[in-house]
PDB file of C-alpha atoms and ligand atoms in Angstrom:
ATOM      1  CA  MET A  14     124.446 131.271 112.994  1.00 92.00           C
ATOM      2  CA  ILE A  15     125.828 133.340 115.902  1.00 96.00           C
ATOM      3  CA  THR A  16     126.580 137.042 115.638  1.00 97.00           C
ATOM      4  CA  ILE A  17     128.439 138.825 118.415  1.00 97.00           C
ATOM      5  CA  LYS A  18     128.049 142.581 118.138  1.00 97.00           C
ATOM      6  CA  ASP A  19     130.145 145.062 120.110  1.00 97.00           C
ATOM      7  CA  ILE A  20     130.174 142.899 123.234  1.00 97.00           C
ATOM      8  CA  SER A  21     131.857 144.466 126.271  1.00 97.00           C
ATOM      9  CA  LYS A  22     132.064 143.205 129.836  1.00 97.00           C
ATOM     10  CA  ARG A  23     133.783 144.611 132.924  1.00 97.00           C
ATOM     11  CA  PHE A  24     134.379 142.885 136.250  1.00 96.00           C
ATOM     12  CA  GLY A  25     135.058 145.859 138.538  1.00 94.00           C
ATOM     13  CA  LYS A  26     138.088 147.622 137.063  1.00 93.00           C
ATOM     14  CA  LEU A  27     138.938 144.749 134.766  1.00 95.00           C
ATOM     15  CA  GLN A  28     137.833 145.043 131.141  1.00 96.00           C
ATOM     16  CA  ALA A  29     137.241 141.340 130.464  1.00 97.00           C
ATOM     17  CA  LEU A  30     135.847 141.917 126.939  1.00 97.00           C
ATOM     18  CA  ASP A  31     136.188 145.073 124.879  1.00 97.00           C
ATOM     19  CA  LYS A  32     133.850 145.630 121.904  1.00 97.00           C
ATOM     20  CA  VAL A  33     134.170 142.132 120.463  1.00 98.00           C
ATOM     21  CA  ASN A  34     132.565 141.495 117.068  1.00 98.00           C
ATOM     22  CA  LEU A  35     132.326 138.040 115.491  1.00 97.00           C
ATOM     23  CA  GLN A  36     130.245 136.075 112.999  1.00 96.00           C
ATOM     24  CA  LEU A  37     130.195 132.296 113.446  1.00 97.00           C
ATOM     25  CA  HIS A  38     128.641 129.987 110.864  1.00 96.00           C
ATOM     26  CA  ALA A  39     127.371 126.406 110.573  1.00 94.00           C
ATOM     27  CA  SER A  40     130.029 123.777 109.674  1.00 93.00           C
ATOM     28  CA  GLU A  41     132.792 125.886 111.215  1.00 95.00           C
ATOM     29  CA  CYS A  42     134.991 124.590 113.991  1.00 95.00           C
ATOM     30  CA  ILE A  43     136.455 127.629 115.676  1.00 96.00           C
ATOM     31  CA  ALA A  44     139.405 127.564 118.053  1.00 94.00           C
ATOM     32  CA  LEU A  45     138.979 130.310 120.615  1.00 95.00           C
ATOM     33  CA  ILE A  46     142.500 130.922 121.851  1.00 91.00           C
ATOM     34  CA  GLY A  47     144.479 133.426 123.898  1.00 90.00           C
ATOM     35  CA  PRO A  48     146.437 133.714 127.145  1.00 88.00           C
ATOM     36  CA  ASN A  49     144.949 132.843 130.537  1.00 89.00           C
ATOM     37  CA  GLY A  50     142.405 135.422 131.572  1.00 91.00           C
ATOM     38  CA  CYS A  51     141.945 136.965 128.092  1.00 93.00           C
ATOM     39  CA  GLY A  52     138.169 136.528 128.211  1.00 95.00           C
ATOM     40  CA  LYS A  53     137.485 133.217 126.436  1.00 94.00           C
ATOM     41  CA  THR A  54     135.223 131.700 129.076  1.00 93.00           C
ATOM     42  CA  THR A  55     133.483 135.045 129.629  1.00 96.00           C
ATOM     43  CA  LEU A  56     132.659 135.212 125.914  1.00 96.00           C
ATOM     44  CA  ILE A  57     131.353 131.641 125.955  1.00 95.00           C
ATOM     45  CA  LYS A  58     129.185 132.380 128.989  1.00 94.00           C
ATOM     46  CA  ILE A  59     127.782 135.495 127.316  1.00 96.00           C
ATOM     47  CA  ILE A  60     126.812 133.428 124.256  1.00 95.00           C
ATOM     48  CA  LEU A  61     125.118 130.947 126.601  1.00 93.00           C
ATOM     49  CA  GLY A  62     123.303 133.705 128.506  1.00 92.00           C
ATOM     50  CA  MET A  63     125.088 132.763 131.760  1.00 91.00           C
ATOM     51  CA  VAL A  64     126.805 136.171 131.972  1.00 94.00           C
ATOM     52  CA  ARG A  65     125.146 139.435 130.917  1.00 94.00           C
ATOM     53  CA  PRO A  66     127.269 141.781 128.822  1.00 96.00           C
ATOM     54  CA  ASP A  67     127.470 145.461 129.808  1.00 97.00           C
ATOM     55  CA  ALA A  68     127.045 146.435 126.180  1.00 97.00           C
ATOM     56  CA  GLY A  69     126.453 144.773 122.835  1.00 97.00           C
ATOM     57  CA  THR A  70     124.205 141.993 121.600  1.00 96.00           C
ATOM     58  CA  VAL A  71     124.336 138.312 120.735  1.00 96.00           C
ATOM     59  CA  LEU A  72     122.153 137.170 117.851  1.00 95.00           C
ATOM     60  CA  PHE A  73     121.315 133.480 117.384  1.00 95.00           C
ATOM     61  CA  LYS A  74     120.031 132.847 113.853  1.00 92.00           C
ATOM     62  CA  GLY A  75     119.409 136.580 113.569  1.00 91.00           C
ATOM     63  CA  LYS A  76     117.402 136.895 116.799  1.00 91.00           C
ATOM     64  CA  ASP A  77     118.581 138.830 119.845  1.00 92.00           C
ATOM     65  CA  VAL A  78     119.024 136.272 122.641  1.00 91.00           C
ATOM     66  CA  ARG A  79     118.100 138.727 125.422  1.00 88.00           C
ATOM     67  CA  ASN A  80     114.970 137.601 127.223  1.00 77.00           C
ATOM     68  CA  GLU A  81     114.927 134.437 125.135  1.00 82.00           C
ATOM     69  CA  ASP A  82     115.745 131.007 126.548  1.00 82.00           C
ATOM     70  CA  ALA A  83     114.700 128.617 123.793  1.00 86.00           C
ATOM     71  CA  TYR A  84     117.854 129.122 121.716  1.00 90.00           C
ATOM     72  CA  ARG A  85     119.897 127.451 124.456  1.00 89.00           C
ATOM     73  CA  ARG A  86     118.288 124.123 123.612  1.00 89.00           C
ATOM     74  CA  GLN A  87     120.191 124.269 120.355  1.00 93.00           C
ATOM     75  CA  ILE A  88     123.537 124.561 122.132  1.00 95.00           C
ATOM     76  CA  GLY A  89     125.461 121.735 123.767  1.00 95.00           C
ATOM     77  CA  TYR A  90     127.901 123.054 126.366  1.00 95.00           C
ATOM     78  CA  MET A  91     130.833 121.276 127.906  1.00 95.00           C
ATOM     79  CA  PRO A  92     132.198 123.469 130.721  1.00 92.00           C
ATOM     80  CA  GLN A  93     135.846 123.618 131.764  1.00 86.00           C
ATOM     81  CA  ILE A  94     134.877 122.020 135.072  1.00 87.00           C
ATOM     82  CA  GLY A  95     131.472 120.353 135.232  1.00 88.00           C
ATOM     83  CA  ARG A  96     129.740 120.777 138.582  1.00 90.00           C
ATOM     84  CA  TYR A  97     127.019 118.306 139.479  1.00 93.00           C
ATOM     85  CA  PRO A  98     125.064 117.487 142.647  1.00 92.00           C
ATOM     86  CA  GLU A  99     127.559 115.273 144.468  1.00 92.00           C
ATOM     87  CA  HIS A 100     125.087 112.856 146.042  1.00 94.00           C
ATOM     88  CA  MET A 101     123.421 111.972 142.729  1.00 95.00           C
ATOM     89  CA  THR A 102     124.481 109.016 140.617  1.00 96.00           C
ATOM     90  CA  VAL A 103     125.524 109.289 136.973  1.00 96.00           C
ATOM     91  CA  GLY A 104     122.252 107.570 136.024  1.00 96.00           C
ATOM     92  CA  GLN A 105     120.194 110.045 138.054  1.00 95.00           C
ATOM     93  CA  ILE A 106     121.973 113.014 136.462  1.00 95.00           C
ATOM     94  CA  LEU A 107     121.305 111.654 132.978  1.00 93.00           C
ATOM     95  CA  ASP A 108     117.646 110.928 133.820  1.00 91.00           C
ATOM     96  CA  MET A 109     117.180 114.360 135.372  1.00 91.00           C
ATOM     97  CA  ILE A 110     118.543 116.167 132.325  1.00 88.00           C
ATOM     98  CA  LYS A 111     116.554 113.982 129.936  1.00 86.00           C
ATOM     99  CA  GLY A 112     113.476 114.790 132.049  1.00 84.00           C
ATOM    100  CA  ILE A 113     114.106 118.543 131.917  1.00 83.00           C
ATOM    101  CA  ARG A 114     114.474 118.403 128.140  1.00 78.00           C
ATOM    102  CA  SER A 115     111.569 116.025 127.530  1.00 69.00           C
ATOM    103  CA  ASP A 116     111.740 116.557 123.784  1.00 71.00           C
ATOM    104  CA  GLU A 117     111.376 114.055 121.023  1.00 71.00           C
ATOM    105  CA  THR A 118     114.922 114.178 119.676  1.00 75.00           C
ATOM    106  CA  ALA A 119     116.462 110.724 119.312  1.00 87.00           C
ATOM    107  CA  LEU A 120     119.405 110.790 121.697  1.00 91.00           C
ATOM    108  CA  ASP A 121     122.973 110.646 120.442  1.00 95.00           C
ATOM    109  CA  LEU A 122     124.425 107.798 122.508  1.00 95.00           C
ATOM    110  CA  GLU A 123     127.686 107.434 120.639  1.00 97.00           C
ATOM    111  CA  LEU A 124     129.913 108.897 123.358  1.00 97.00           C
ATOM    112  CA  TYR A 125     127.723 107.293 126.031  1.00 97.00           C
ATOM    113  CA  ASP A 126     128.630 103.904 124.563  1.00 97.00           C
ATOM    114  CA  GLN A 127     132.257 104.712 123.786  1.00 97.00           C
ATOM    115  CA  PHE A 128     132.891 106.078 127.281  1.00 97.00           C
ATOM    116  CA  GLY A 129     131.268 103.052 128.931  1.00 96.00           C
ATOM    117  CA  MET A 130     128.618 105.098 130.773  1.00 95.00           C
ATOM    118  CA  GLU A 131     126.424 102.022 131.307  1.00 95.00           C
ATOM    119  CA  GLU A 132     128.927 100.678 133.842  1.00 96.00           C
ATOM    120  CA  LEU A 133     129.040 103.999 135.687  1.00 96.00           C
ATOM    121  CA  LEU A 134     125.315 104.597 136.110  1.00 96.00           C
ATOM    122  CA  GLN A 135     125.225 103.549 139.794  1.00 96.00           C
ATOM    123  CA  LYS A 136     128.268 105.617 140.777  1.00 96.00           C
ATOM    124  CA  LYS A 137     127.775 108.787 142.775  1.00 96.00           C
ATOM    125  CA  MET A 138     129.174 111.938 141.149  1.00 95.00           C
ATOM    126  CA  ARG A 139     131.374 112.685 144.169  1.00 94.00           C
ATOM    127  CA  THR A 140     133.240 109.391 143.700  1.00 95.00           C
ATOM    128  CA  LEU A 141     134.190 110.078 140.062  1.00 95.00           C
ATOM    129  CA  SER A 142     137.675 111.131 138.987  1.00 94.00           C
ATOM    130  CA  GLY A 143     138.086 114.475 137.203  1.00 93.00           C
ATOM    131  CA  GLY A 144     138.463 112.733 133.843  1.00 94.00           C
ATOM    132  CA  THR A 145     135.359 110.604 134.336  1.00 96.00           C
ATOM    133  CA  THR A 146     133.371 113.714 135.292  1.00 96.00           C
ATOM    134  CA  GLN A 147     134.604 115.241 132.018  1.00 95.00           C
ATOM    135  CA  LYS A 148     133.260 112.188 130.185  1.00 96.00           C
ATOM    136  CA  VAL A 149     129.828 112.761 131.747  1.00 96.00           C
ATOM    137  CA  SER A 150     129.990 116.416 130.607  1.00 96.00           C
ATOM    138  CA  ALA A 151     130.929 115.342 127.073  1.00 97.00           C
ATOM    139  CA  VAL A 152     128.083 112.817 126.887  1.00 97.00           C
ATOM    140  CA  LEU A 153     125.605 115.493 128.024  1.00 95.00           C
ATOM    141  CA  ALA A 154     126.908 118.107 125.561  1.00 96.00           C
ATOM    142  CA  PHE A 155     126.305 115.852 122.550  1.00 96.00           C
ATOM    143  CA  LEU A 156     123.246 113.943 123.822  1.00 94.00           C
ATOM    144  CA  PHE A 157     120.491 116.081 122.299  1.00 92.00           C
ATOM    145  CA  ARG A 158     122.160 116.552 118.897  1.00 94.00           C
ATOM    146  CA  PRO A 159     122.533 120.325 119.278  1.00 94.00           C
ATOM    147  CA  GLN A 160     123.267 122.511 116.246  1.00 95.00           C
ATOM    148  CA  VAL A 161     125.989 124.310 118.160  1.00 97.00           C
ATOM    149  CA  LEU A 162     128.609 122.788 120.462  1.00 97.00           C
ATOM    150  CA  ILE A 163     130.591 124.954 122.852  1.00 97.00           C
ATOM    151  CA  LEU A 164     133.469 123.027 124.356  1.00 96.00           C
ATOM    152  CA  ASP A 165     135.638 124.734 126.988  1.00 92.00           C
ATOM    153  CA  GLU A 166     138.961 122.842 127.298  1.00 91.00           C
ATOM    154  CA  PRO A 167     137.132 119.613 126.447  1.00 92.00           C
ATOM    155  CA  THR A 168     140.044 117.182 126.620  1.00 89.00           C
ATOM    156  CA  ALA A 169     141.612 118.554 129.819  1.00 87.00           C
ATOM    157  CA  GLY A 170     141.868 115.618 132.222  1.00 88.00           C
ATOM    158  CA  LEU A 171     140.843 112.959 129.682  1.00 92.00           C
ATOM    159  CA  ASP A 172     143.133 110.001 129.081  1.00 93.00           C
ATOM    160  CA  PRO A 173     144.594 109.789 125.538  1.00 93.00           C
ATOM    161  CA  VAL A 174     142.080 107.176 124.366  1.00 95.00           C
ATOM    162  CA  ALA A 175     139.102 109.195 125.591  1.00 95.00           C
ATOM    163  CA  ALA A 176     140.597 112.431 124.193  1.00 93.00           C
ATOM    164  CA  ASP A 177     140.960 110.756 120.807  1.00 93.00           C
ATOM    165  CA  LEU A 178     137.390 109.473 120.836  1.00 95.00           C
ATOM    166  CA  LEU A 179     136.147 112.954 121.673  1.00 95.00           C
ATOM    167  CA  LYS A 180     138.222 114.501 118.872  1.00 93.00           C
ATOM    168  CA  GLU A 181     136.800 112.005 116.380  1.00 94.00           C
ATOM    169  CA  LYS A 182     133.316 112.882 117.553  1.00 96.00           C
ATOM    170  CA  ILE A 183     133.971 116.618 117.159  1.00 95.00           C
ATOM    171  CA  ILE A 184     135.205 116.083 113.579  1.00 94.00           C
ATOM    172  CA  LYS A 185     132.156 113.959 112.778  1.00 95.00           C
ATOM    173  CA  GLU A 186     129.747 116.603 114.085  1.00 95.00           C
ATOM    174  CA  ARG A 187     131.589 119.408 112.282  1.00 94.00           C
ATOM    175  CA  ASN A 188     131.288 117.431 109.044  1.00 94.00           C
ATOM    176  CA  ALA A 189     127.576 117.009 109.738  1.00 95.00           C
ATOM    177  CA  GLY A 190     127.210 120.806 109.649  1.00 95.00           C
ATOM    178  CA  ARG A 191     127.263 121.735 113.321  1.00 96.00           C
ATOM    179  CA  LEU A 192     128.958 124.908 114.514  1.00 97.00           C
ATOM    180  CA  ILE A 193     131.649 124.082 117.059  1.00 97.00           C
ATOM    181  CA  LEU A 194     133.420 126.565 119.307  1.00 97.00           C
ATOM    182  CA  ILE A 195     136.330 125.092 121.197  1.00 95.00           C
ATOM    183  CA  THR A 196     138.899 126.504 123.602  1.00 92.00           C
ATOM    184  CA  SER A 197     142.150 124.720 124.249  1.00 84.00           C
ATOM    185  CA  HIS A 198     145.663 125.553 125.332  1.00 79.00           C
ATOM    186  CA  ILE A 199     146.935 122.324 123.792  1.00 78.00           C
ATOM    187  CA  LEU A 200     147.592 123.681 120.328  1.00 77.00           C
ATOM    188  CA  SER A 201     148.626 120.372 118.751  1.00 78.00           C
ATOM    189  CA  GLU A 202     145.240 118.897 119.521  1.00 79.00           C
ATOM    190  CA  LEU A 203     143.421 121.569 117.504  1.00 84.00           C
ATOM    191  CA  GLU A 204     145.251 120.593 114.320  1.00 84.00           C
ATOM    192  CA  ASP A 205     142.750 118.206 112.741  1.00 84.00           C
ATOM    193  CA  LEU A 206     139.686 119.875 114.156  1.00 89.00           C
ATOM    194  CA  VAL A 207     139.781 123.527 113.425  1.00 92.00           C
ATOM    195  CA  SER A 208     138.597 125.507 110.387  1.00 93.00           C
ATOM    196  CA  HIS A 209     138.982 128.990 111.935  1.00 94.00           C
ATOM    197  CA  VAL A 210     140.968 130.648 114.692  1.00 93.00           C
ATOM    198  CA  VAL A 211     139.767 133.456 116.930  1.00 95.00           C
ATOM    199  CA  PHE A 212     142.477 135.037 119.051  1.00 93.00           C
ATOM    200  CA  LEU A 213     141.639 137.196 122.067  1.00 94.00           C
ATOM    201  CA  GLN A 214     144.059 139.214 124.153  1.00 93.00           C
ATOM    202  CA  GLU A 215     143.127 141.289 127.196  1.00 93.00           C
ATOM    203  CA  GLY A 216     139.517 141.155 126.127  1.00 96.00           C
ATOM    204  CA  LYS A 217     140.156 142.399 122.606  1.00 96.00           C
ATOM    205  CA  LEU A 218     139.637 140.472 119.388  1.00 96.00           C
ATOM    206  CA  MET A 219     143.092 140.377 117.801  1.00 93.00           C
ATOM    207  CA  LEU A 220     142.423 137.986 114.924  1.00 91.00           C
ATOM    208  CA  HIS A 221     139.675 135.944 113.234  1.00 94.00           C
ATOM    209  CA  LYS A 222     140.991 133.928 110.313  1.00 92.00           C
ATOM    210  CA  SER A 223     140.623 130.611 108.575  1.00 93.00           C
ATOM    211  CA  ALA A 224     143.198 128.005 109.616  1.00 91.00           C
ATOM    212  CA  LEU A 225     144.390 127.794 105.989  1.00 90.00           C
ATOM    213  CA  ALA A 226     144.936 131.554 105.723  1.00 91.00           C
ATOM    214  CA  LEU A 227     146.716 131.603 109.059  1.00 88.00           C
ATOM    215  CA  LYS A 228     149.096 128.853 107.962  1.00 88.00           C
ATOM    216  CA  SER A 229     149.856 130.504 104.631  1.00 89.00           C
ATOM    217  CA  ASP A 230     150.307 133.976 106.234  1.00 88.00           C
ATOM    218  CA  THR A 231     152.774 132.677 108.795  1.00 87.00           C
ATOM    219  CA  GLY A 232     154.477 130.196 106.457  1.00 87.00           C
ATOM    220  CA  ALA A 233     154.085 127.516 109.125  1.00 86.00           C
ATOM    221  CA  ASN A 234     153.508 123.832 108.367  1.00 85.00           C
ATOM    222  CA  SER A 235     151.066 123.231 111.156  1.00 86.00           C
ATOM    223  CA  LEU A 236     148.335 125.188 112.838  1.00 86.00           C
ATOM    224  CA  ALA A 237     150.139 124.773 116.172  1.00 86.00           C
ATOM    225  CA  GLN A 238     153.266 126.387 114.705  1.00 87.00           C
ATOM    226  CA  SER A 239     151.354 129.253 113.160  1.00 86.00           C
ATOM    227  CA  ILE A 240     149.593 129.945 116.457  1.00 82.00           C
ATOM    228  CA  VAL A 241     152.930 129.976 118.293  1.00 83.00           C
ATOM    229  CA  HIS A 242     154.179 132.407 115.622  1.00 82.00           C
ATOM    230  CA  LEU A 243     151.112 134.548 116.222  1.00 76.00           C
ATOM    231  CA  LEU A 244     151.514 134.486 120.007  1.00 74.00           C
ATOM    232  CA  LYS A 245     155.182 135.489 119.764  1.00 75.00           C
ATOM    233  CA  ASN A 246     154.434 138.375 117.413  1.00 73.00           C
ATOM    234  CA  VAL A 247     151.650 139.651 119.612  1.00 65.00           C
ATOM    235  CA  ALA A 248     153.872 139.375 122.684  1.00 57.00           C
ATOM    236  CA  THR A 249     156.654 141.495 121.117  1.00 53.00           C
TER     237      THR A 249
HETATM  238  N1  ATP B  23     132.693 136.453 137.881  1.00 90.52           N
HETATM  239  C1  ATP B  23     133.843 137.116 137.796  1.00 90.52           C
HETATM  240  N2  ATP B  23     134.142 138.086 138.690  1.00 90.52           N
HETATM  241  C2  ATP B  23     135.303 138.792 138.597  1.00 90.52           C
HETATM  242  N3  ATP B  23     136.234 138.590 137.636  1.00 90.52           N
HETATM  243  C3  ATP B  23     135.980 137.642 136.726  1.00 90.52           C
HETATM  244  C4  ATP B  23     134.780 136.852 136.754  1.00 90.52           C
HETATM  245  N4  ATP B  23     134.824 135.985 135.721  1.00 90.52           N
HETATM  246  C5  ATP B  23     135.984 136.211 135.067  1.00 90.52           C
HETATM  247  N5  ATP B  23     136.678 137.201 135.672  1.00 90.52           N
HETATM  248  C6  ATP B  23     137.971 137.746 135.230  1.00 90.52           C
HETATM  249  O1  ATP B  23     137.847 138.097 133.857  1.00 90.52           O
HETATM  250  C7  ATP B  23     139.045 137.778 133.143  1.00 90.52           C
HETATM  251  C8  ATP B  23     138.688 136.853 131.994  1.00 90.52           C
HETATM  252  O2  ATP B  23     138.362 135.580 132.550  1.00 90.52           O
HETATM  253  P1  ATP B  23     138.004 134.318 131.642  1.00 90.52           P
HETATM  254  O3  ATP B  23     137.637 133.211 132.573  1.00 90.52           O
HETATM  255  O4  ATP B  23     137.022 134.739 130.614  1.00 90.52           O
HETATM  256  O5  ATP B  23     139.420 134.037 130.960  1.00 90.52           O
HETATM  257  P2  ATP B  23     139.890 132.813 130.038  1.00 90.52           P
HETATM  258  O6  ATP B  23     140.453 133.431 128.794  1.00 90.52           O
HETATM  259  O7  ATP B  23     138.792 131.836 129.878  1.00 90.52           O
HETATM  260  O8  ATP B  23     141.083 132.209 130.912  1.00 90.52           O
HETATM  261  P3  ATP B  23     141.709 130.700 131.003  1.00 90.52           P
HETATM  262  O9  ATP B  23     142.532 130.504 129.755  1.00 90.52           O
HETATM  263  O10 ATP B  23     142.568 130.787 132.219  1.00 90.52           O
HETATM  264  O11 ATP B  23     140.572 129.740 131.148  1.00 90.52           O
HETATM  265  C9  ATP B  23     139.996 137.165 134.161  1.00 90.52           C
HETATM  266  O12 ATP B  23     140.885 138.158 134.607  1.00 90.52           O
HETATM  267  C10 ATP B  23     139.088 136.709 135.290  1.00 90.52           C
HETATM  268  O13 ATP B  23     139.754 136.748 136.535  1.00 90.52           O
END
């Protein structure tokens, strides 16, 4: 569904991404992992058209995304830190985004209900805790039933109950055939979610493998263990 071809990006002297190639398909849940600053968020933002690559192309369902905006409607994005107009209420934010979309899709209100958004509608964004702001971001990412979900550290700041609800939702959407790209430093939480692992280091693609192959190659019992194995081997 998404093809990343020879993508490179520099910020001044820093090579944030170096000729990255990837093919991502429907029904996959891909963990995008790697050390701080390895280029994960930059890659996500290039897929979303928020950052322009210096070289290379992104294809969405075979079409080059350059100069094309419509594909973004098919992607739900949950940023690492959601930034919203501070003076607006949760209800106003939701109404505004529904208004911008104005399409006929029946909304997915599952997380809206589970996260108790109804009780928060009158609250101004600036009064929300970090975790509650994350809940608003999660609700928005899933609301329009996108075919692709890009979740950047989605459970960071969520309480354990909310994190569990979000994980259940991710599994449900993966099973319904969506493509899910997720970054997380909490390896144990990827265990039940992930079908494939993409590992970046210093902007380079070091590995793209199925979770099953990774476990059998490393002889580890869990995905978390095999990723630790991988990180240690790369570090030495
Ligand atoms: N707009 C920018 N201007 C300058 N440098 C940038 C910019 N955006 C990212 N970088 C740099 O590019 C590198 C990759 O950043 P990126 O945010 O993609 O890393 P990451 O893998 O998502 O890190 P983390 O795990 O900490 O979230 C970092 O060194 C970062 O400082």
